[in-house]
Amino acid sequence: MLFAARSATALQRLLDVAPVFAGDGRVTRRFTLVPGSDFDADALTALEDAKARTIPWSEACEGVFDLVLTASPKGHLSMLEGPRVLLPHGAGFSKALPSEGSADSASGLDPAFLLSDGEPTASFHALAHPRQLAQLTALSPKAAERAAVVGDPTLERLLDSVSQRDRFRDALGTGARRLVVLTSTWGPESLLRRRPGMPAELATGLPHDSCQLALIVHPNEHSRDGSWDLAEQLAPALDAGAMLARPYEEWASLLIAADVVITDHGSTALYAAALGRPLMAAYDGGHELIPASPMAELLAASPRLRTPVDIADIDAALGAQQESVIRALADSAFAERGRALGLLRDELYRLLGLQPPPEPARTRPLPAPRHPARTPSAFAVQVETGAGEIRVERFAPSTERSAHHLAAEHGAANERQLQSAGLVFRRPSGTAPGPHSVAWTVDGWTAHIMDRYPGRRTAAVVLSPSRCLLRTRSSALMSVEIGPHRDGLGRIVRTDPAAVLSAVHAWLPASPELPATVVCRVGGQDFRVSIAPATGEEGDYPV
């Protein structure tokens, strides 16, 4: 059996259907790269990562295969001998690419690529919805005769992994925040090309303790210049705390973890809608989106993203769309939910002339994201104080919002940020092995920071998620105890102690005598904070 991939996107779709043959020792799997795509470099890398056995295109053209699977109709597929199966490499067939085929045909359903010398290129064309079969029939009746609706195997992976949502959010470090996912397709009409500054605008404009930003960028954009160069282009957003998904599998894990998805006209949003995720539209129009297509209908029904973005807009989107309504909009792109892998297996084994194994085909669960986003090393902090309550919102230091003070983490922030900060704090650090160990005491380190940065008013040490020690230039060392928030769902929420330190830093100049207790509101959650003079024993804690 030959898996013929033209790009990384197509290869990833083929890998999603590989479990159809899992456990069958009668099947030998080989992969080849179909030449001709501008985005083929990452396909080779993905094959190497998967440790798949590859054969050169020239060798593939000389062989005879019992089955050839491909996820793109483009390229000289007619040169491959054997029954050819065409799988979609996206959802909804909502985009036309005039530069790569017929201007009036959806990419993936273009007769210019589905026919060779007037005959269908594929022996079997797998589709995800009856609507797509109707589209294909109108465009190419001959090709439609060899097509059937089997559903979407990639969607099956997402649906079978929804129970992993909490685990994925833990891996991302999301906590109680809203996870905002910004997704961009590829090409000149994509969000990333039309609004290149939007990722940084979101990353610096949304409060750090209320929202986490993750970016999903089409694999073709990773392939165009390389993932390293793409990360450099997105550096302002990534440095402000955004996370960039890897192009294979991780994008799907992010959709499961997401609270709201901001999208252009790329088909990733259809998968988000199938999961019931609220959407915000950020498509500026053009010639690629096909009117009355599933994606066009979804964008028309979604609230439009306004700029500059405010958290109130995110909250409004979360409250405006019901899961059942969103899923209904995706129903025009996906059918046979829960049955796709089994239906596809029946068709493929029919072409092979074999009985499938007795065990049912099962999807492979999606992996958790590999690492959380960067945490900014400094924050521009807004503070509002009232009777017994302190409200804190923290933003990336490059934000355009006004701030009460800058809080900088010693050991992570740069010297310029430390020189400018009103509050300098440090987090617990491990001790490296060696013949001797040296550690500051809390009392010694906070006094050292006051001397090292004479313009700073407050120095603090985070000891644990619930305990900090703090010193101001005009006061002795203080102990800060942070209670948890109970969210009413049986969960305990703890906030970043550094956010509470910023609240105390702003509150102390007008504070009454200690000890005192205040409520600190961070990220929409209330935390009870007790502030009292520190003991001599606490001042001797090593840090």
Coordinates of C-alpha atoms in Angstrom, one line a residue:
M1 CA 0.0 0.0 0.0
L2 CA 1.3 3.5 -0.9
F3 CA 0.5 6.7 0.9
A4 CA 1.2 9.5 -1.6
A5 CA 1.5 12.9 0.0
R6 CA 2.0 16.2 -1.8
S7 CA 2.4 18.5 1.2
A8 CA 2.6 18.3 5.0
T9 CA -1.1 19.1 5.2
A10 CA -2.0 16.1 3.0
L11 CA 0.4 13.8 4.8
Q12 CA -1.2 14.7 8.2
R13 CA -4.6 13.7 6.8
L14 CA -3.2 10.4 5.6
L15 CA -1.7 9.7 9.0
D16 CA -5.1 10.3 10.6
V17 CA -6.6 7.4 8.5
A18 CA -3.6 5.0 9.1
P19 CA -5.5 3.3 12.0
V20 CA -7.8 1.8 9.5
F21 CA -5.1 -0.8 8.8
A22 CA -3.8 -1.0 12.4
G23 CA -2.9 -4.6 13.5
D24 CA -3.2 -6.0 9.9
G25 CA 0.0 -7.9 9.1
R26 CA -1.2 -8.4 5.5
V27 CA -0.7 -4.7 4.8
T28 CA 2.8 -3.2 4.1
R29 CA 2.8 0.6 4.2
R30 CA 5.1 2.8 2.1
F31 CA 5.1 6.5 1.7
T32 CA 6.2 8.7 -1.2
L33 CA 6.3 12.5 -1.8
V34 CA 4.3 13.6 -4.9
P35 CA 6.5 16.3 -6.5
G36 CA 5.2 19.8 -7.5
S37 CA 4.1 21.5 -4.3
D38 CA 5.8 24.6 -2.9
F39 CA 5.0 23.2 0.5
D40 CA 6.6 19.8 0.3
A41 CA 9.7 20.3 2.6
D42 CA 7.9 19.8 5.8
A43 CA 6.2 16.6 4.5
L44 CA 9.7 15.0 4.4
T45 CA 10.4 16.1 7.9
A46 CA 7.1 14.8 9.2
L47 CA 7.8 11.4 7.5
E48 CA 11.1 11.3 9.2
D49 CA 9.5 12.1 12.6
A50 CA 7.0 9.3 12.0
K51 CA 9.8 6.9 11.2
A52 CA 7.8 5.9 8.1
R53 CA 9.5 3.9 5.3
T54 CA 9.6 6.1 2.2
I55 CA 10.4 5.4 -1.4
P56 CA 11.4 7.9 -4.1
W57 CA 8.7 9.2 -6.5
S58 CA 10.6 7.6 -9.4
E59 CA 10.4 4.2 -7.7
A60 CA 6.8 4.7 -6.8
C61 CA 5.9 5.3 -10.5
E62 CA 7.6 2.0 -11.5
G63 CA 5.8 -0.1 -8.9
V64 CA 2.3 -1.6 -8.8
F65 CA 0.3 -1.2 -5.6
D66 CA -2.8 -2.9 -4.2
L67 CA -4.0 0.6 -3.0
V68 CA -2.8 4.2 -3.3
L69 CA -4.1 6.7 -0.7
T70 CA -3.7 10.4 -1.3
A71 CA -5.3 13.5 0.2
S72 CA -4.8 15.9 -2.7
P73 CA -6.0 15.5 -6.3
K74 CA -3.0 17.6 -7.6
G75 CA 0.1 16.2 -9.0
H76 CA 0.7 13.4 -11.6
L77 CA -1.3 10.8 -9.7
S78 CA -2.2 8.9 -12.9
M79 CA 1.5 7.8 -13.0
L80 CA 0.9 5.6 -9.9
E81 CA -0.4 2.1 -10.7
G82 CA -3.1 0.7 -8.5
P83 CA -6.6 1.7 -7.2
R84 CA -6.3 5.3 -6.1
V85 CA -8.3 6.6 -3.1
L86 CA -8.8 10.4 -2.7
L87 CA -9.4 11.8 0.8
P88 CA -10.1 15.4 1.6
H89 CA -7.3 17.4 3.3
G90 CA -9.6 20.0 4.8
A91 CA -13.2 20.5 5.8
G92 CA -16.2 22.0 3.9
F93 CA -14.7 22.6 0.5
S94 CA -15.3 26.4 1.1
K95 CA -12.3 27.9 -0.7
A96 CA -11.5 28.5 -4.4
L97 CA -7.9 29.1 -5.4
P98 CA -7.9 30.7 -8.9
S99 CA -4.1 30.5 -9.1
E100 CA -4.3 26.7 -8.7
G101 CA -7.2 25.5 -10.9
S102 CA -10.6 26.7 -11.9
A103 CA -11.7 30.0 -10.5
D104 CA -15.3 28.8 -9.9
S105 CA -14.5 25.4 -8.3
A106 CA -13.8 24.6 -4.7
S107 CA -10.2 23.4 -4.0
G108 CA -10.4 19.6 -3.8
L109 CA -13.5 19.4 -6.1
D110 CA -12.0 20.9 -9.2
P111 CA -12.6 18.8 -12.3
A112 CA -9.3 20.1 -13.7
F113 CA -7.6 17.8 -11.2
L114 CA -10.2 15.0 -10.7
L115 CA -10.2 13.9 -14.3
S116 CA -7.3 12.7 -16.5
D117 CA -8.1 12.3 -20.2
G118 CA -11.7 12.6 -19.3
E119 CA -11.7 9.8 -16.8
P120 CA -11.7 10.0 -13.0
T121 CA -8.3 9.9 -11.5
A122 CA -9.5 8.2 -8.3
S123 CA -11.1 4.8 -8.0
F124 CA -12.8 6.0 -4.9
H125 CA -13.4 9.6 -3.6
A126 CA -14.2 9.8 0.1
L127 CA -16.4 12.7 1.2
A128 CA -17.5 14.0 4.6
H129 CA -21.1 15.2 3.8
P130 CA -23.9 14.6 1.3
R131 CA -23.7 18.3 0.4
Q132 CA -20.2 17.7 -0.9
L133 CA -21.4 14.8 -3.0
A134 CA -24.0 17.1 -4.5
Q135 CA -21.2 19.7 -5.2
L136 CA -19.1 17.0 -6.9
T137 CA -22.0 15.7 -9.0
A138 CA -22.7 19.2 -10.3
L139 CA -19.1 19.8 -11.2
S140 CA -18.1 16.3 -12.5
P141 CA -20.7 13.6 -12.7
K142 CA -18.1 11.0 -13.8
A143 CA -16.0 11.6 -10.7
A144 CA -19.2 11.6 -8.5
E145 CA -20.0 8.1 -9.6
R146 CA -16.9 6.9 -7.7
A147 CA -17.6 8.9 -4.6
A148 CA -19.3 8.1 -1.3
V149 CA -19.9 9.9 2.0
V150 CA -17.9 8.3 4.8
G151 CA -17.5 11.2 7.2
D152 CA -14.3 12.9 8.4
P153 CA -11.6 10.8 10.2
T154 CA -9.8 13.9 11.5
L155 CA -13.0 15.0 13.2
E156 CA -13.3 11.5 14.7
R157 CA -9.9 12.1 16.5
L158 CA -11.2 15.4 18.0
L159 CA -14.5 13.9 19.1
D160 CA -12.8 10.9 20.7
S161 CA -10.4 13.2 22.6
V162 CA -12.8 15.8 24.1
S163 CA -12.5 14.0 27.5
Q164 CA -8.8 15.2 27.6
R165 CA -9.8 18.9 27.7
D166 CA -8.6 19.3 31.3
R167 CA -5.4 17.5 30.7
F168 CA -4.7 19.7 27.6
R169 CA -5.4 22.9 29.5
D170 CA -3.1 21.7 32.3
A171 CA -0.3 21.1 29.8
L172 CA -0.8 24.6 28.4
G173 CA -0.8 26.2 31.9
T174 CA -4.3 27.7 31.1
G175 CA -5.7 27.4 34.6
A176 CA -9.0 29.3 35.1
R177 CA -8.3 31.6 32.2
R178 CA -10.2 31.7 29.0
L179 CA -8.1 30.1 26.2
V180 CA -8.5 32.3 23.1
V181 CA -7.3 30.5 19.9
L182 CA -6.5 32.6 16.9
T183 CA -6.4 30.6 13.7
S184 CA -5.1 31.6 10.3
T185 CA -5.3 29.8 7.0
W186 CA -2.6 30.3 4.3
G187 CA -2.2 32.6 1.3
P188 CA -2.7 36.3 0.5
E189 CA -6.3 36.4 2.0
S190 CA -5.3 34.8 5.3
L191 CA -5.6 36.6 8.6
L192 CA -1.9 36.4 9.1
R193 CA -1.2 38.2 5.8
R194 CA -4.1 40.7 6.0
R195 CA -3.6 41.5 9.7
P196 CA 0.0 40.6 10.6
G197 CA -0.1 42.7 13.8
M198 CA -3.2 41.0 15.2
P199 CA -1.4 38.2 17.2
A200 CA 0.7 40.8 19.0
E201 CA -2.3 43.1 19.5
L202 CA -4.3 40.3 21.2
A203 CA -1.3 39.1 23.2
T204 CA -0.6 42.5 24.6
G205 CA -4.2 43.8 24.8
L206 CA -5.8 40.9 26.7
P207 CA -5.3 40.7 30.5
H208 CA -2.8 38.0 31.3
D209 CA -4.7 36.6 34.3
S210 CA -8.0 36.4 32.4
C211 CA -7.0 35.2 28.9
Q212 CA -4.4 33.0 27.4
L213 CA -3.7 33.2 23.6
A214 CA -2.7 30.4 21.4
L215 CA -2.0 30.6 17.6
I216 CA -2.9 28.0 15.0
V217 CA -1.2 28.7 11.6
H218 CA -1.8 26.6 8.5
P219 CA 1.0 24.1 7.8
N220 CA 1.6 25.7 4.5
E221 CA 2.7 28.9 6.3
H222 CA 5.1 26.8 8.4
S223 CA 6.4 25.2 5.2
R224 CA 6.7 28.5 3.3
D225 CA 9.6 30.0 5.3
G226 CA 10.1 27.4 8.0
S227 CA 8.7 27.2 11.5
W228 CA 11.7 29.1 13.0
D229 CA 11.2 32.0 10.7
L230 CA 7.4 32.0 11.4
A231 CA 8.2 32.1 15.1
E232 CA 10.5 35.1 14.5
Q233 CA 7.7 36.9 12.7
L234 CA 5.4 36.2 15.6
A235 CA 8.0 37.0 18.3
P236 CA 6.2 40.0 19.7
A237 CA 3.1 37.9 20.4
L238 CA 5.1 34.9 21.6
D239 CA 7.2 37.0 23.9
A240 CA 4.0 38.5 25.4
G241 CA 2.8 35.0 26.3
A242 CA 1.1 33.6 23.2
M243 CA 1.7 29.9 22.3
L244 CA 2.2 28.7 18.7
A245 CA 0.9 25.3 17.9
R246 CA 2.9 22.8 16.0
P247 CA 1.3 22.1 12.6
Y248 CA 0.4 18.4 13.2
E249 CA -2.0 17.2 15.9
E250 CA -1.3 20.1 18.4
W251 CA -3.8 22.4 16.5
A252 CA -6.5 19.9 17.2
S253 CA -5.6 19.6 20.9
L254 CA -5.8 23.4 21.2
L255 CA -9.4 23.4 19.7
I256 CA -10.4 20.9 22.4
A257 CA -8.8 23.1 25.1
A258 CA -10.2 26.4 23.6
D259 CA -12.9 28.6 25.1
V260 CA -13.3 30.8 22.0
V261 CA -11.8 30.7 18.5
I262 CA -11.0 33.8 16.3
T263 CA -10.9 32.8 12.7
D264 CA -10.6 33.8 9.0
H265 CA -12.0 31.6 6.3
G266 CA -9.8 28.6 6.9
S267 CA -11.5 25.3 7.6
T268 CA -10.0 24.8 11.0
A269 CA -13.0 26.8 12.4
L270 CA -15.4 24.2 11.1
Y271 CA -13.7 21.7 13.4
A272 CA -14.0 24.2 16.3
A273 CA -17.7 24.6 15.5
A274 CA -18.2 20.8 15.5
L275 CA -16.9 20.8 19.0
G276 CA -19.3 23.6 20.0
R277 CA -16.6 26.3 20.5
P278 CA -17.8 29.9 20.2
L279 CA -16.4 31.7 17.2
M280 CA -15.4 35.3 16.3
A281 CA -15.0 36.2 12.6
A282 CA -11.9 38.0 11.5
Y283 CA -12.1 37.7 7.7
D284 CA -11.8 40.8 5.6
G285 CA -13.3 39.4 2.4
G286 CA -11.7 38.5 -0.9
H287 CA -12.1 36.1 -3.8
E288 CA -11.3 32.8 -2.1
L289 CA -14.3 32.2 0.1
I290 CA -17.1 30.5 -1.8
P291 CA -20.5 32.1 -1.1
A292 CA -23.1 29.9 0.6
S293 CA -20.4 27.4 1.5
P294 CA -20.3 26.0 5.1
M295 CA -17.5 28.3 6.1
A296 CA -19.3 31.3 4.6
E297 CA -22.4 30.5 6.6
L298 CA -20.4 30.0 9.8
L299 CA -18.7 33.4 9.4
A300 CA -22.0 35.1 8.7
A301 CA -23.4 33.7 11.9
S302 CA -20.5 34.6 14.1
P303 CA -19.9 38.0 15.8
R304 CA -17.2 40.0 14.1
L305 CA -14.0 40.8 16.0
R306 CA -13.6 44.4 16.7
T307 CA -10.3 46.2 17.2
P308 CA -8.7 47.0 19.5
V309 CA -9.8 43.8 21.2
D310 CA -11.3 44.1 24.7
I311 CA -12.1 41.3 27.1
A312 CA -15.7 42.4 27.0
D313 CA -15.8 41.4 23.3
I314 CA -14.5 37.9 24.2
D315 CA -17.1 37.6 27.0
A316 CA -19.9 38.7 24.6
A317 CA -18.9 36.1 22.1
L318 CA -18.9 33.4 24.8
G319 CA -22.4 34.5 25.9
A320 CA -23.9 35.0 22.4
Q321 CA -23.5 31.5 20.9
Q322 CA -25.0 28.3 22.2
E323 CA -23.2 25.1 21.7
S324 CA -26.1 23.4 20.0
V325 CA -26.4 26.3 17.5
I326 CA -22.7 26.3 16.7
R327 CA -22.7 22.5 16.2
A328 CA -25.7 22.8 13.9
L329 CA -23.8 25.2 11.7
A330 CA -21.0 22.6 11.3
D331 CA -23.5 19.9 10.4
S332 CA -23.4 21.1 6.8
A333 CA -19.8 20.0 6.6
F334 CA -19.7 16.8 8.6
A335 CA -21.9 13.7 8.5
E336 CA -21.5 10.2 9.8
R337 CA -20.0 11.3 13.1
G338 CA -18.7 8.4 15.1
R339 CA -18.7 6.1 12.1
A340 CA -16.1 7.7 9.7
L341 CA -13.2 5.3 10.4
G342 CA -15.4 2.2 10.1
L343 CA -17.1 3.3 6.9
L344 CA -13.8 4.2 5.3
R345 CA -12.3 0.9 6.4
D346 CA -15.1 -1.0 4.7
E347 CA -14.5 0.9 1.4
L348 CA -10.7 0.4 1.5
Y349 CA -10.9 -3.3 2.3
R350 CA -13.4 -3.7 -0.5
L351 CA -10.9 -2.2 -2.9
L352 CA -8.2 -4.5 -1.5
G353 CA -10.5 -7.6 -1.9
L354 CA -9.9 -8.5 1.7
Q355 CA -12.0 -9.1 4.8
P356 CA -11.1 -6.4 7.4
P357 CA -9.8 -7.6 10.8
P358 CA -12.5 -8.5 13.4
E359 CA -11.5 -5.7 15.7
P360 CA -13.2 -2.4 15.0
A361 CA -11.0 0.5 13.7
R362 CA -10.2 3.0 16.5
T363 CA -8.9 6.5 16.3
R364 CA -5.6 7.4 18.0
P365 CA -6.1 9.9 20.9
L366 CA -4.6 13.3 20.4
P367 CA -1.4 14.1 22.4
A368 CA -1.3 16.8 25.0
P369 CA 0.5 20.0 23.9
R370 CA 4.2 19.5 24.5
H371 CA 5.0 22.6 26.6
P372 CA 3.2 25.7 27.9
A373 CA 3.5 29.2 26.5
R374 CA 6.2 31.5 27.8
T375 CA 5.2 33.5 30.9
P376 CA 6.2 37.2 30.5
S377 CA 9.1 38.1 32.7
A378 CA 7.6 41.5 33.5
F379 CA 4.0 42.9 33.6
A380 CA 2.4 46.3 33.2
V381 CA -0.1 46.3 36.1
Q382 CA -3.4 48.2 36.4
V383 CA -4.7 48.4 39.9
E384 CA -8.0 49.7 41.4
T385 CA -8.4 49.9 45.2
G386 CA -11.6 50.1 47.0
A387 CA -13.0 49.4 50.5
G388 CA -11.3 46.2 51.4
E389 CA -10.8 45.1 47.8
I390 CA -8.0 45.4 45.2
R391 CA -8.6 44.7 41.5
V392 CA -5.5 43.7 39.5
E393 CA -5.1 43.3 35.7
R394 CA -1.7 42.5 34.3
F395 CA -0.6 42.9 30.7
A396 CA 2.5 42.2 28.7
P397 CA 5.0 45.1 29.2
S398 CA 4.7 46.1 25.5
T399 CA 1.0 46.9 26.0
E400 CA -0.3 50.3 25.0
R401 CA -2.5 50.4 28.1
S402 CA -1.7 52.8 30.9
A403 CA -0.4 51.1 34.1
H404 CA 0.0 51.8 37.8
H405 CA 3.4 50.1 37.8
L406 CA 5.8 47.6 36.2
A407 CA 6.4 44.4 38.0
A408 CA 9.6 42.5 37.0
E409 CA 10.8 39.0 37.9
H410 CA 14.4 38.9 39.0
G411 CA 16.3 36.2 37.2
A412 CA 14.0 36.4 34.1
A413 CA 13.5 40.1 33.3
N414 CA 16.1 42.1 31.6
E415 CA 18.1 44.8 33.3
R416 CA 16.1 47.7 31.7
Q417 CA 12.9 46.2 33.1
L418 CA 14.3 45.7 36.5
Q419 CA 15.6 49.3 36.5
S420 CA 12.1 50.5 35.6
A421 CA 10.0 48.3 37.9
G422 CA 8.1 49.5 40.9
L423 CA 8.0 45.9 42.2
V424 CA 10.9 43.4 41.8
F425 CA 10.0 39.8 42.8
R426 CA 11.6 36.4 42.5
R427 CA 10.2 32.9 42.4
P428 CA 11.5 29.7 44.0
S429 CA 14.6 28.3 42.4
G430 CA 16.3 24.9 42.6
T431 CA 19.8 24.5 43.9
A432 CA 22.4 23.2 41.4
P433 CA 24.7 20.3 42.7
G434 CA 28.2 21.3 43.7
P435 CA 30.7 21.1 46.6
H436 CA 29.0 24.1 48.3
S437 CA 25.6 25.7 48.2
V438 CA 25.0 29.4 48.6
A439 CA 21.5 30.9 49.1
W440 CA 20.2 34.3 50.0
T441 CA 17.9 34.7 53.0
V442 CA 14.6 36.5 52.3
D443 CA 15.7 39.3 54.5
G444 CA 19.1 39.6 52.8
W445 CA 17.9 39.3 49.3
T446 CA 15.1 41.9 49.6
A447 CA 17.6 44.3 51.3
H448 CA 20.0 43.7 48.5
I449 CA 17.4 44.5 45.8
M450 CA 16.6 47.8 47.6
D451 CA 20.2 48.7 47.5
R452 CA 20.9 47.4 44.0
Y453 CA 17.8 49.3 42.5
P454 CA 17.4 52.4 44.6
G455 CA 14.4 53.6 42.6
R456 CA 12.3 50.5 43.5
R457 CA 9.7 50.7 46.2
T458 CA 9.0 47.0 46.8
A459 CA 10.9 43.7 46.7
A460 CA 9.2 40.4 47.3
V461 CA 9.8 36.6 47.3
V462 CA 7.3 34.0 46.2
L463 CA 7.7 31.0 48.5
S464 CA 4.7 28.9 47.4
P465 CA 1.4 29.4 45.6
S466 CA -0.1 30.6 48.9
R467 CA 2.7 32.4 50.7
C468 CA 5.0 35.3 49.9
L469 CA 7.3 37.7 51.8
L470 CA 7.5 41.4 50.9
R471 CA 9.5 44.5 51.9
T472 CA 9.0 48.1 51.0
R473 CA 11.6 50.8 51.2
S474 CA 9.7 52.3 54.2
S475 CA 8.7 49.2 56.1
A476 CA 10.0 46.0 57.6
L477 CA 9.5 42.5 56.1
M478 CA 5.8 41.4 55.7
S479 CA 4.2 38.0 55.3
V480 CA 1.5 37.6 52.6
E481 CA -0.9 34.6 52.8
I482 CA -3.1 34.0 49.8
G483 CA -6.3 31.9 50.2
P484 CA -7.8 29.9 47.3
H485 CA -10.9 30.7 45.4
R486 CA -13.7 28.1 45.2
D487 CA -15.5 28.4 41.8
G488 CA -18.8 26.7 42.8
L489 CA -18.1 23.6 40.6
G490 CA -16.1 21.8 43.2
R491 CA -12.8 23.2 42.0
I492 CA -10.1 25.1 43.9
V493 CA -8.5 28.0 42.0
R494 CA -5.1 29.5 42.9
T495 CA -3.8 32.6 41.3
D496 CA -0.2 33.6 40.4
P497 CA 1.2 35.0 43.7
A498 CA 3.0 37.6 41.7
A499 CA -0.3 39.2 40.8
V500 CA -1.2 39.4 44.5
L501 CA 2.2 41.0 45.2
S502 CA 1.3 43.8 42.7
A503 CA -2.0 44.3 44.5
V504 CA -0.3 44.6 47.9
H505 CA 2.4 46.9 46.4
A506 CA -0.3 49.3 45.3
W507 CA -2.4 49.0 48.4
L508 CA 0.3 49.5 51.1
P509 CA 0.9 53.2 50.8
A510 CA -2.6 54.0 52.0
S511 CA -3.1 50.9 54.1
P512 CA -4.2 50.8 57.8
E513 CA -2.1 49.2 60.4
L514 CA -1.1 45.6 60.0
P515 CA -2.2 42.8 60.3
A516 CA -4.9 43.3 57.7
T517 CA -7.1 41.2 55.4
V518 CA -8.2 42.3 51.9
V519 CA -9.9 40.7 48.9
C520 CA -7.7 40.6 45.8
R521 CA -9.6 40.2 42.5
V522 CA -7.4 38.7 39.8
G523 CA -8.8 37.3 36.5
G524 CA -12.3 37.7 37.7
Q525 CA -11.7 35.5 40.8
D526 CA -11.6 36.7 44.4
F527 CA -8.8 35.7 46.7
R528 CA -8.6 36.4 50.4
V529 CA -5.2 37.9 51.3
S530 CA -3.8 38.3 54.8
I531 CA -0.9 40.7 55.4
A532 CA 1.1 40.7 58.6
P533 CA 4.6 41.6 59.9
A534 CA 7.0 38.8 59.2
T535 CA 8.7 36.9 62.0
G536 CA 12.5 36.8 62.3
E537 CA 12.3 33.1 61.4
E538 CA 10.6 33.9 58.1
G539 CA 13.2 36.5 57.3
D540 CA 15.8 33.7 57.5
Y541 CA 14.2 31.5 54.9
P542 CA 16.6 30.6 52.2
V543 CA 15.7 31.5 48.6

